[in-house]
Coordinates of N, CA and C and ligand atoms in Angstrom, one line a residue:
M262 N 79.3 123.5 131.0 CA 79.9 122.6 132.0 C 79.4 121.3 132.2
A263 N 80.4 120.3 131.9 CA 79.8 118.8 131.9 C 79.5 118.2 133.2
F264 N 79.0 117.4 133.5 CA 78.6 116.4 134.8 C 79.9 116.0 135.1
A265 N 79.9 115.9 136.5 CA 81.3 115.2 137.0 C 81.2 113.7 136.6
L266 N 80.2 113.1 136.6 CA 80.1 111.8 136.7 C 80.5 111.5 135.0
S267 N 80.2 112.3 134.0 CA 80.6 112.1 132.7 C 81.9 112.1 132.7
I268 N 82.6 113.3 132.9 CA 84.1 113.5 133.2 C 84.7 112.1 133.7
E269 N 84.2 111.7 134.9 CA 84.8 110.5 135.6 C 84.8 109.2 134.7
R270 N 83.5 109.1 134.2 CA 83.5 108.0 133.1 C 84.5 108.2 132.1
L271 N 84.7 109.1 131.6 CA 85.6 109.4 130.3 C 86.8 109.0 130.9
E272 N 87.3 109.6 132.1 CA 88.6 109.2 132.7 C 88.8 107.8 132.8
Q273 N 87.8 107.2 133.3 CA 88.1 105.8 133.6 C 88.3 105.1 132.1
A274 N 87.6 105.5 131.2 CA 87.7 104.8 129.9 C 88.9 105.1 129.0
C275 N 89.6 106.3 129.5 CA 91.0 106.7 129.1 C 92.1 106.0 129.9
H276 N 91.8 105.3 130.9 CA 92.7 104.4 131.5 C 92.9 103.2 131.0
K277 N 91.9 102.7 130.1 CA 91.7 101.3 129.4 C 92.3 101.3 128.0
D278 N 92.7 100.5 127.6 CA 93.6 100.4 126.1 C 92.3 100.6 125.2
G279 N 92.8 101.4 124.2 CA 91.7 101.4 122.9 C 91.3 102.9 123.0
C280 N 90.5 103.1 121.9 CA 90.0 104.6 122.0 C 88.7 104.5 123.1
P281 N 88.6 105.8 124.1 CA 87.9 105.8 124.8 C 86.6 106.1 124.7
I282 N 86.4 106.6 123.5 CA 84.9 107.0 122.8 C 84.2 105.7 122.4
C283 N 85.2 105.1 121.7 CA 84.8 103.7 121.1 C 84.4 102.9 122.2
R284 N 85.1 102.9 123.5 CA 84.8 102.2 124.5 C 83.4 102.4 125.2
L285 N 83.3 103.7 125.4 CA 82.0 104.3 125.9 C 80.8 104.1 125.1
E286 N 80.9 103.9 123.7 CA 80.1 103.6 122.7 C 79.5 101.9 123.2
H287 N 80.4 101.3 123.4 CA 80.5 99.8 123.3 C 79.8 99.4 124.8
D288 N 79.9 100.3 125.9 CA 79.1 100.3 127.3 C 77.9 100.7 126.8
A289 N 77.7 101.6 126.2 CA 76.1 102.4 126.2 C 75.5 101.2 125.3
A290 N 76.0 100.5 124.5 CA 75.5 99.5 123.7 C 75.2 98.1 124.7
V291 N 76.1 97.9 125.2 CA 75.8 96.6 126.3 C 74.6 97.1 127.1
Q292 N 74.8 98.0 127.9 CA 73.8 98.6 128.8 C 72.2 98.6 128.2
S293 N 72.4 99.2 126.9 CA 70.8 99.3 126.4 C 70.2 97.9 126.1
I294 N 71.3 97.0 125.5 CA 70.7 95.8 125.2 C 70.2 95.1 126.3
T295 N 71.0 95.4 127.7 CA 70.5 94.7 128.8 C 69.1 95.0 129.2
A296 N 69.1 96.3 129.2 CA 67.8 96.9 129.7 C 66.7 96.6 128.8
F297 N 67.0 96.4 127.7 CA 66.1 96.1 126.4 C 65.6 94.6 126.7
L298 N 66.4 93.8 126.8 CA 65.9 92.5 127.1 C 65.2 92.3 128.6
W299 N 65.6 93.0 129.4 CA 65.0 92.9 130.7 C 63.4 93.4 130.6
E300 N 63.5 94.7 130.0 CA 62.2 95.6 130.1 C 61.4 95.5 128.9
H301 N 61.7 95.2 127.8 CA 61.2 95.4 126.3 C 60.9 94.3 125.3
A302 N 61.8 93.2 125.5 CA 61.6 92.1 124.8 C 60.1 91.7 124.3
N303 N 59.3 91.6 125.5 CA 58.0 91.0 125.3 C 56.9 92.3 125.0
D304 N 57.7 93.4 124.6 CA 56.6 94.6 124.5 C 56.6 95.1 123.1
S305 N 55.4 94.8 122.3 CA 55.8 95.0 120.7 C 55.8 96.4 120.5
T306 N 55.3 97.4 121.2 CA 55.7 99.0 120.8 C 56.9 99.2 120.9
A307 N 57.6 98.5 121.8 CA 59.1 98.9 122.3 C 60.0 98.3 121.1
R308 N 59.6 97.1 120.6 CA 60.3 96.4 119.5 C 60.1 97.0 118.0
E309 N 59.4 98.0 118.0 CA 59.0 98.7 116.7 C 60.3 99.2 115.9
P310 N 61.3 99.7 116.8 CA 62.4 100.5 116.1 C 63.0 99.1 115.6
V311 N 63.2 97.9 116.1 CA 63.9 96.8 115.6 C 63.4 96.2 114.5
N312 N 62.0 96.4 114.6 CA 61.3 95.6 113.2 C 61.3 96.5 112.3
R313 N 61.6 98.0 112.4 CA 61.8 99.1 111.0 C 63.3 98.8 110.6
S314 N 63.9 98.5 111.4 CA 65.7 98.2 110.9 C 65.6 96.7 110.5
Y315 N 64.7 96.0 110.7 CA 65.0 94.5 110.2 C 66.0 93.7 110.9
G316 N 65.9 94.1 112.5 CA 67.0 93.7 113.4 C 68.1 94.6 113.6
L317 N 68.8 93.8 114.5 CA 69.8 94.8 114.9 C 70.8 94.8 113.7
C318 N 72.0 95.3 113.8 CA 73.4 95.0 112.8 C 74.0 93.9 113.3
P319 N 74.9 93.3 112.6 CA 75.4 92.0 112.9 C 76.4 92.2 114.4
P320 N 77.1 93.2 114.8 CA 77.9 93.1 115.7 C 76.7 93.0 117.0
H321 N 75.9 93.9 116.7 CA 74.9 94.1 118.0 C 73.7 92.9 118.2
T322 N 73.8 92.2 117.0 CA 73.0 91.1 117.2 C 73.7 90.0 118.0
R323 N 75.3 90.0 117.8 CA 75.9 89.2 118.5 C 76.3 89.5 120.1
L324 N 76.1 90.8 120.3 CA 76.0 91.5 121.5 C 74.7 91.1 122.2
L325 N 73.7 90.8 121.6 CA 72.2 90.6 122.3 C 72.1 89.1 122.6
V326 N 72.7 88.4 121.7 CA 72.8 86.9 122.1 C 73.8 86.7 123.2
A327 N 75.1 87.4 123.2 CA 76.2 87.1 124.4 C 75.2 87.6 125.7
S328 N 74.6 88.7 125.4 CA 74.0 89.3 126.8 C 73.0 88.4 127.4
E329 N 72.4 87.8 126.4 CA 71.2 86.9 126.7 C 71.8 85.6 127.5
L330 N 72.4 85.0 126.8 CA 73.3 83.8 127.2 C 73.9 84.0 128.4
S331 N 74.5 85.1 128.5 CA 75.6 85.2 129.9 C 74.6 85.5 131.1
S332 N 73.4 86.1 130.9 CA 72.5 86.2 132.0 C 71.7 85.1 132.4
S333 N 71.0 84.7 131.3 CA 70.2 83.6 131.7 C 70.3 82.1 131.0
G334 N 71.3 82.0 130.1 CA 71.6 80.5 129.4 C 70.4 80.3 128.5
N335 N 69.1 80.9 128.7 CA 68.4 80.9 127.5 C 68.0 81.8 126.7
L336 N 67.4 81.9 125.8 CA 67.4 82.7 124.6 C 65.8 83.5 124.6
P337 N 64.8 83.7 125.5 CA 63.6 84.1 125.2 C 63.5 85.4 124.5
G338 N 64.4 86.2 125.0 CA 64.4 87.3 124.1 C 64.5 87.6 122.4
V339 N 65.6 86.7 122.3 CA 66.0 86.5 120.9 C 65.0 86.1 120.1
H340 N 64.2 84.9 120.6 CA 63.2 84.2 120.0 C 62.0 85.4 119.9
M341 N 61.7 86.0 121.0 CA 60.6 87.1 120.8 C 60.6 88.1 119.8
I342 N 61.9 88.7 119.5 CA 62.4 89.6 118.6 C 62.5 89.0 117.3
Y343 N 63.2 88.0 117.0 CA 63.5 87.5 115.8 C 62.4 86.6 115.1
E344 N 61.6 86.0 115.9 CA 60.3 85.1 115.2 C 59.4 86.1 114.7
V345 N 59.3 87.4 115.2 CA 58.4 88.7 114.6 C 59.2 89.1 113.3
L346 N 60.5 89.4 113.4 CA 61.3 89.6 112.3 C 61.3 88.6 111.2
A347 N 61.3 87.3 111.4 CA 61.5 86.2 110.5 C 60.0 86.4 109.9
R348 N 58.8 86.5 110.6 CA 57.4 86.3 110.0 C 57.5 87.8 109.0
N349 N 57.9 88.9 109.5 CA 57.8 90.1 108.5 C 58.5 90.0 107.2
A350 N 59.7 89.5 107.5 CA 60.7 89.4 106.1 C 60.1 88.3 105.2
S351 N 59.3 87.1 105.8 CA 59.1 85.9 105.0 C 57.9 86.4 104.2
Q352 N 56.9 87.2 104.9 CA 55.6 87.8 104.4 C 56.2 88.6 102.8
E353 N 57.1 89.6 103.3 CA 57.6 90.5 102.3 C 58.3 89.9 101.1
L354 N 59.1 88.7 101.2 CA 59.6 87.8 100.3 C 58.9 87.0 99.5
A355 N 57.8 86.5 100.1 CA 56.8 85.7 99.6 C 55.7 86.8 98.7
A356 N 55.4 87.8 99.2 CA 54.7 88.9 98.4 C 55.4 89.4 97.1
A357 N 56.7 89.6 97.2 CA 57.6 89.8 96.1 C 57.5 88.7 95.0
A358 N 58.1 87.6 95.6 CA 58.0 86.3 94.7 C 56.7 86.2 93.7
R359 N 55.7 86.2 94.7 CA 54.3 86.0 94.0 C 54.0 87.0 92.9
S360 N 54.4 88.4 93.1 CA 54.0 89.4 92.3 C 54.9 89.4 91.1
A361 N 56.2 88.9 91.3 CA 57.1 88.8 89.8 C 56.8 87.8 89.3
R362 N 56.2 86.4 90.0 CA 55.8 85.2 89.1 C 54.5 85.6 88.1
K363 N 53.6 86.3 88.6 CA 52.4 86.8 88.0 C 51.6 87.6 88.7
P364 N 51.3 89.0 88.4 CA 50.2 89.6 89.2 C 49.0 89.0 89.2
S365 N 48.7 88.8 90.7 CA 47.3 88.0 90.7 C 46.5 89.1 91.4
F366 N 45.3 88.8 91.6 CA 44.3 89.5 92.2 C 44.7 89.9 93.6
L367 N 45.3 88.7 94.2 CA 45.4 88.7 95.8 C 46.6 89.6 95.8
S368 N 47.7 89.7 95.1 CA 48.9 90.6 95.2 C 48.5 92.1 94.9
R369 N 47.5 92.2 94.2 CA 46.9 93.4 94.1 C 46.2 94.1 95.2
L370 N 45.8 93.3 96.0 CA 45.2 93.6 97.4 C 46.0 93.9 98.2
I371 N 47.1 92.8 98.4 CA 48.4 93.0 99.3 C 49.3 93.6 98.7
P372 N 49.7 95.1 99.0 CA 50.9 95.7 98.4 C 52.2 95.2 98.7
T373 N 53.1 94.9 97.7 CA 54.3 94.5 97.9 C 55.2 95.8 98.3
A374 N 56.4 95.5 98.9 CA 57.3 96.6 99.3 C 57.5 97.2 98.2
K375 N 57.7 97.1 96.9 CA 58.0 97.8 95.8 C 56.5 98.7 95.4
Q376 N 55.5 98.1 95.2 CA 54.3 98.9 95.2 C 54.2 100.0 96.2
A377 N 54.6 99.7 97.6 CA 54.4 100.6 98.5 C 55.5 101.8 98.6
G378 N 56.1 101.6 97.4 CA 57.4 102.8 97.1 C 58.6 102.4 98.0
R379 N 58.9 101.3 98.5 CA 60.0 100.8 99.1 C 60.8 100.1 98.3
N380 N 62.1 99.7 98.2 CA 62.8 98.4 97.7 C 62.6 97.2 98.5
L381 N 62.9 95.8 98.2 CA 62.6 94.9 98.9 C 63.5 95.0 100.2
L382 N 62.9 94.5 101.3 CA 63.7 94.6 102.6 C 64.4 95.7 103.1
E383 N 63.5 97.1 102.5 CA 64.4 98.3 102.8 C 64.1 98.8 104.4
P384 N 65.3 98.9 105.2 CA 65.0 99.5 106.4 C 64.4 100.9 106.7
S385 N 63.9 101.3 107.4 CA 63.1 102.7 107.6 C 63.8 103.1 108.7
G386 N 65.0 102.5 109.4 CA 65.4 103.0 110.5 C 66.7 102.5 110.7
N387 N 67.8 103.1 111.3 CA 69.0 102.3 111.9 C 68.8 101.5 112.6
C388 N 69.8 100.5 112.9 CA 70.0 99.5 114.0 C 69.9 100.4 115.4
P389 N 68.7 100.5 116.6 CA 68.3 101.2 117.4 C 69.6 101.3 118.4
I390 N 70.4 100.1 118.7 CA 71.7 100.2 119.2 C 72.7 100.9 119.0
C391 N 72.8 101.0 117.5 CA 73.9 101.8 116.9 C 73.4 103.3 117.3
D392 N 72.1 103.4 116.9 CA 71.9 105.1 117.5 C 72.1 105.6 118.9
I393 N 71.9 104.4 119.6 CA 72.1 104.6 121.1 C 73.7 104.9 121.3
A394 N 74.6 104.1 120.5 CA 76.3 104.2 120.6 C 76.3 105.6 120.1
Q395 N 75.7 105.9 119.1 CA 76.0 107.1 118.2 C 75.9 108.3 119.3
K396 N 74.8 108.5 120.0 CA 74.4 109.4 120.7 C 75.2 109.2 121.8
S397 N 75.8 108.3 122.5 CA 76.9 108.3 123.6 C 78.1 108.9 122.8
A398 N 78.5 108.8 121.7 CA 79.9 109.4 121.2 C 79.5 111.0 121.0
V399 N 78.5 111.3 120.5 CA 78.4 112.8 120.5 C 78.4 113.3 122.0
N400 N 77.8 112.9 123.0 CA 77.7 113.3 124.1 C 79.3 113.2 124.9
N401 N 79.9 112.1 124.8 CA 81.3 111.9 125.3 C 82.4 112.6 124.6
L402 N 82.1 113.1 123.5 CA 83.1 113.9 122.7 C 83.0 115.4 123.3
N403 N 81.5 115.9 123.4 CA 81.2 117.1 124.0 C 81.9 117.3 125.1
V404 N 82.0 116.3 126.2 CA 82.5 116.3 127.4 C 84.1 116.5 127.3
L405 N 84.6 115.9 126.3 CA 86.3 115.8 126.3 C 86.6 117.0 125.8
Y406 N 85.9 117.5 124.3 CA 86.1 118.8 123.8 C 86.1 120.0 124.9
E407 N 85.2 120.0 125.5 CA 84.8 120.9 126.5 C 85.6 121.1 127.8
E408 N 86.1 119.9 128.2 CA 86.8 120.0 129.5 C 88.3 119.8 129.4
I409 N 88.6 119.3 128.1 CA 90.1 118.9 128.2 C 91.3 119.9 128.6
L410 N 91.0 121.0 128.2 CA 91.7 122.4 128.6 C 91.5 123.0 129.9
A411 N 90.2 122.7 130.5 CA 89.8 123.2 131.6 C 90.2 122.2 132.8
N412 N 90.2 121.2 132.6 CA 90.3 120.2 133.5 C 91.8 119.4 133.7
D413 N 92.7 119.9 134.7 CA 94.1 119.2 134.7 C 94.1 117.9 134.7
E414 N 93.2 117.1 135.6 CA 93.3 115.7 135.8 C 92.8 115.1 134.4
L415 N 92.0 115.5 133.6 CA 91.4 114.8 132.6 C 92.4 114.9 131.5
R416 N 93.2 116.3 131.3 CA 94.1 116.5 130.2 C 95.2 115.2 130.6
S417 N 96.0 115.4 131.9 CA 97.0 114.5 132.3 C 96.5 112.9 132.0
I418 N 95.5 112.5 132.3 CA 95.0 111.2 131.9 C 94.8 110.8 130.5
Y419 N 94.3 111.9 129.7 CA 94.1 111.7 128.4 C 95.7 111.7 127.7
T420 N 96.4 112.2 128.2 CA 97.7 112.6 127.4 C 98.5 111.1 127.7
Q421 N 98.2 110.4 128.4 CA 98.9 108.9 129.0 C 98.0 107.9 128.1
S422 N 96.7 108.4 127.6 CA 96.0 107.1 126.9 C 96.4 107.0 125.6
T423 N 95.4 106.1 125.0 CA 95.6 105.8 123.6 C 95.3 106.8 123.0
G424 N 94.1 108.0 123.2 CA 93.6 108.9 122.7 C 92.6 108.4 121.8
I425 N 91.8 109.5 121.2 CA 90.9 108.9 120.5 C 91.2 108.3 119.0
C426 N 90.2 107.7 118.3 CA 90.6 107.1 117.1 C 90.2 107.9 116.0
M427 N 90.5 107.7 115.0 CA 90.5 108.6 113.8 C 88.8 108.9 113.5
Q428 N 88.2 107.9 113.4 CA 86.9 108.0 113.3 C 86.3 109.2 114.3
H429 N 86.7 109.0 115.6 CA 86.1 110.1 116.3 C 86.9 111.4 116.6
I430 N 88.1 111.4 115.9 CA 88.8 112.8 115.6 C 87.8 113.3 114.6
R431 N 87.7 112.7 113.6 CA 86.5 113.3 112.5 C 85.7 113.9 112.7
Q432 N 84.7 113.1 113.8 CA 83.5 113.2 114.2 C 83.6 114.5 115.5
G433 N 84.9 114.4 116.3 CA 84.8 115.5 117.2 C 85.2 116.9 116.3
N434 N 86.2 117.0 115.6 CA 86.2 118.1 114.7 C 85.2 118.6 114.0
A435 N 84.3 117.8 113.5 CA 83.1 118.3 112.7 C 82.1 118.8 113.7
L436 N 81.8 118.3 114.8 CA 81.0 118.9 115.7 C 81.6 119.9 116.8
Y437 N 82.5 119.8 117.1 CA 83.0 120.7 118.3 C 84.2 121.4 118.1
G438 N 85.0 121.1 116.8 CA 86.2 121.9 116.4 C 86.0 123.4 116.4
F439 N 84.8 123.9 115.8 CA 84.7 125.3 115.7 C 84.5 126.1 117.1
K440 N 83.6 125.2 117.8 CA 83.1 125.7 119.2 C 84.4 125.8 120.3
H441 N 85.3 124.9 120.2 CA 86.6 124.5 120.8 C 87.9 124.4 120.1
P442 N 88.2 125.6 119.4 CA 89.3 125.1 118.5 C 90.7 124.9 119.1
Q443 N 90.9 125.4 120.5 CA 92.3 125.2 121.4 C 91.9 123.6 122.0
A444 N 91.0 123.1 122.2 CA 91.2 121.7 122.6 C 91.0 120.8 121.4
A445 N 90.5 121.3 120.3 CA 90.7 120.5 119.0 C 92.2 120.3 118.6
A446 N 92.8 121.6 118.6 CA 94.3 121.6 118.4 C 94.9 120.7 119.4
F447 N 94.8 120.5 120.6 CA 95.6 119.8 121.5 C 95.1 118.5 121.3
I448 N 94.0 118.0 121.2 CA 93.7 116.7 120.8 C 94.3 116.0 119.5
N449 N 94.1 117.0 118.4 CA 95.1 116.6 117.0 C 96.2 116.6 117.1
Q450 N 97.0 117.5 118.2 CA 98.4 117.5 118.2 C 98.8 116.3 119.0
H451 N 98.0 115.9 120.1 CA 98.6 114.6 120.8 C 98.5 113.4 119.8
A452 N 97.4 113.3 119.0 CA 97.3 112.3 118.0 C 98.6 112.3 116.7
A453 N 98.8 113.6 116.5 CA 99.8 113.6 115.5 C 101.2 113.2 116.2
D454 N 101.4 113.5 117.4 CA 102.8 113.2 118.1 C 102.7 111.6 118.4
T455 N 101.7 111.0 118.7 CA 101.4 109.6 119.0 C 102.0 108.7 117.6
L456 N 101.3 109.3 116.6 CA 101.5 108.5 115.3 C 103.1 109.0 115.1
Q457 N 103.5 110.0 115.1 CA 104.9 110.3 114.6 C 105.8 109.3 115.4
K458 N 105.7 109.4 116.9 CA 106.5 108.4 117.7 C 106.4 106.9 117.3
N459 N 105.2 106.4 117.0 CA 105.2 105.1 116.4 C 105.7 104.7 115.4
R460 N 105.4 105.8 114.3 CA 105.7 105.3 113.2 C 107.4 105.1 113.1
T461 N 107.9 106.0 113.6 CA 109.5 106.0 113.9 C 109.8 104.7 114.6
E462 N 109.1 103.9 115.6 CA 109.4 102.7 116.0 C 109.3 101.5 114.9
M463 N 108.1 101.8 114.0 CA 107.8 100.9 113.2 C 108.9 100.7 112.2
Q464 N 109.4 102.2 111.6 CA 110.9 101.9 111.1 C 111.9 101.1 111.5
E465 N 112.1 101.3 112.9 CA 113.2 100.5 113.4 C 112.6 99.0 113.3
Y466 N 111.7 98.6 113.5 CA 111.1 97.3 113.6 C 111.4 96.6 112.1
L467 N 111.2 97.4 111.1 CA 111.3 97.0 109.7 C 112.9 97.0 109.5
R468 N 113.7 97.9 110.2 CA 115.1 98.1 109.9 C 115.6 96.8 110.3
K469 N 115.4 96.6 111.6 CA 115.6 95.3 112.1 C 115.1 93.7 111.8
Q470 N 114.4 94.0 110.6 CA 114.1 92.5 110.3 C 115.0 92.3 109.2
N471 N 116.0 93.2 108.7 CA 116.9 93.1 107.8 C 118.3 92.2 108.3
W472 N 118.6 90.9 107.6 CA 119.7 90.2 108.1 C 121.1 90.8 108.7
E473 N 121.3 91.9 108.1 CA 122.5 92.7 108.6 C 122.4 93.2 109.9
Y474 N 121.1 93.5 110.4 CA 121.0 94.2 111.8 C 120.4 93.3 112.8
R475 N 120.2 91.8 112.4 CA 119.5 90.9 113.1 C 120.0 90.7 114.5
E476 N 121.2 91.0 114.8 CA 121.9 91.2 116.2 C 121.1 92.0 117.0
E477 N 120.6 93.1 116.6 CA 120.1 94.1 117.4 C 118.6 93.5 117.9
G478 N 118.3 93.4 119.3 CA 116.8 92.8 119.4 C 115.9 94.4 119.5
L479 N 114.7 93.9 119.4 CA 113.7 94.9 119.4 C 113.3 95.3 120.9
T480 N 113.2 96.6 121.0 CA 112.9 97.2 122.4 C 111.4 96.9 122.6
A481 N 110.6 97.1 123.7 CA 109.3 96.7 124.0 C 108.5 97.9 123.2
D482 N 108.9 99.1 123.1 CA 108.3 99.9 122.2 C 108.3 99.8 120.7
E483 N 109.0 99.2 120.1 CA 109.3 98.8 118.8 C 108.3 97.4 118.5
K484 N 108.2 96.6 119.7 CA 107.2 95.5 119.6 C 105.8 95.9 119.0
T485 N 105.4 96.7 120.3 CA 104.0 97.2 120.3 C 103.5 98.6 119.5
A486 N 104.2 99.1 118.8 CA 104.2 100.4 118.0 C 103.1 100.3 117.0
W487 N 103.2 99.1 116.4 CA 102.0 98.9 115.4 C 100.6 98.7 115.9
L488 N 100.3 98.2 117.3 CA 99.4 98.1 117.7 C 98.6 99.4 118.1
K489 N 99.3 100.4 118.4 CA 99.0 101.9 119.0 C 98.6 102.4 117.6
V490 N 99.2 102.1 116.4 CA 98.9 102.8 115.2 C 97.6 102.1 114.6
L491 N 97.5 100.9 114.9 CA 96.2 100.3 114.5 C 94.8 100.8 115.5
A492 N 95.4 101.1 116.5 CA 94.4 101.7 117.7 C 93.8 103.0 117.2
F493 N 94.6 103.8 116.5 CA 94.1 104.8 115.9 C 93.3 104.9 114.9
F494 N 93.7 103.6 114.1 CA 92.8 103.6 112.7 C 91.6 103.0 112.6
T495 N 91.4 102.1 114.2 CA 90.2 101.1 114.1 C 89.5 101.5 115.5
G496 N 90.2 102.3 116.6 CA 89.6 102.4 117.9 C 89.9 101.3 118.7
L497 N 90.2 100.1 118.3 CA 90.1 99.0 119.0 C 91.6 98.5 119.8
P498 N 91.2 97.8 121.2 CA 92.5 97.5 122.0 C 93.1 96.6 121.4
A499 N 94.6 96.7 121.9 CA 95.7 95.5 121.3 C 95.2 94.1 121.5
K500 N 94.3 93.6 122.2 CA 93.9 92.4 122.6 C 92.9 91.8 121.5
K501 N 92.4 92.8 120.7 CA 91.4 92.8 119.5 C 92.3 92.0 118.3
F502 N 93.5 92.4 118.4 CA 94.6 91.9 117.3 C 95.3 90.4 117.6
N503 N 94.8 89.5 117.0 CA 95.6 88.1 117.2 C 95.4 87.4 115.9
H504 N 95.9 86.1 116.0 CA 95.9 85.1 115.0 C 94.5 84.8 114.6
H505 N 93.5 85.1 115.2 CA 92.2 84.4 114.9 C 91.5 85.0 113.7
I506 N 91.4 84.2 113.1 CA 90.6 84.9 111.6 C 89.3 84.2 111.1
K507 N 89.0 83.0 112.4 CA 87.6 82.6 112.1 C 86.4 83.5 112.2
E508 N 85.7 84.0 111.4 CA 84.3 84.8 111.7 C 83.2 83.7 111.5
F509 N 83.4 82.7 110.6 CA 82.4 81.8 110.3 C 82.8 80.3 110.6
Ligands
LIG101 ZN1 86.8 105.8 118.8
LIG102 ZN1 74.2 98.2 116.0

């Protein structure tokens, strides 16, 4: 039996746009980055997992910067974490360059990554924030598969929601499909019906692009069906799909 608080959190995520499990992963990442910045940025032991992974993954690095900028306007945490990472990477690269130029007495004393049995700059752990997001997904999928048939309120809210994305359907089926086959059937059927409905709207959208049918306007559902299909394949809410293409 899942905790009431976990069910409530899942229900709240279902009320919002996009995959609820992806949203809760993101919330867990934001919370852990905030806690990390406040409690552990200057604690070298707590920073070890970040050192082992050679920093956070690119999206979580952006989240780290955004979190620190929005709370203090300065970036002491980013400086403390990434100064050490820059030093570690620089030393490893310089050692590799030195050993490639000519194996010297010094490089025999200070083993390069290759000599230590690793590839150059090879991480020995995942982005720790990704690990936390992953744990959140496993726990929230457990709540969903355990409760969806037992809890009428959750089932009703889920039925009105975007539903879980493809990646989380895969994960949910792999982890909980055997233990909760009827719940998995319900979730899969909901996704199948949503996709079928929206692909029909998309066909209508395409048909009305034709000059012959130009007088027929698009319905509200035909205008937004593509966003619901993309939400299934990516987990992202509709507002993430816009005309911005600049990432650099
Ligand atoms: Zn998802
Ligand atoms: Zn990450």
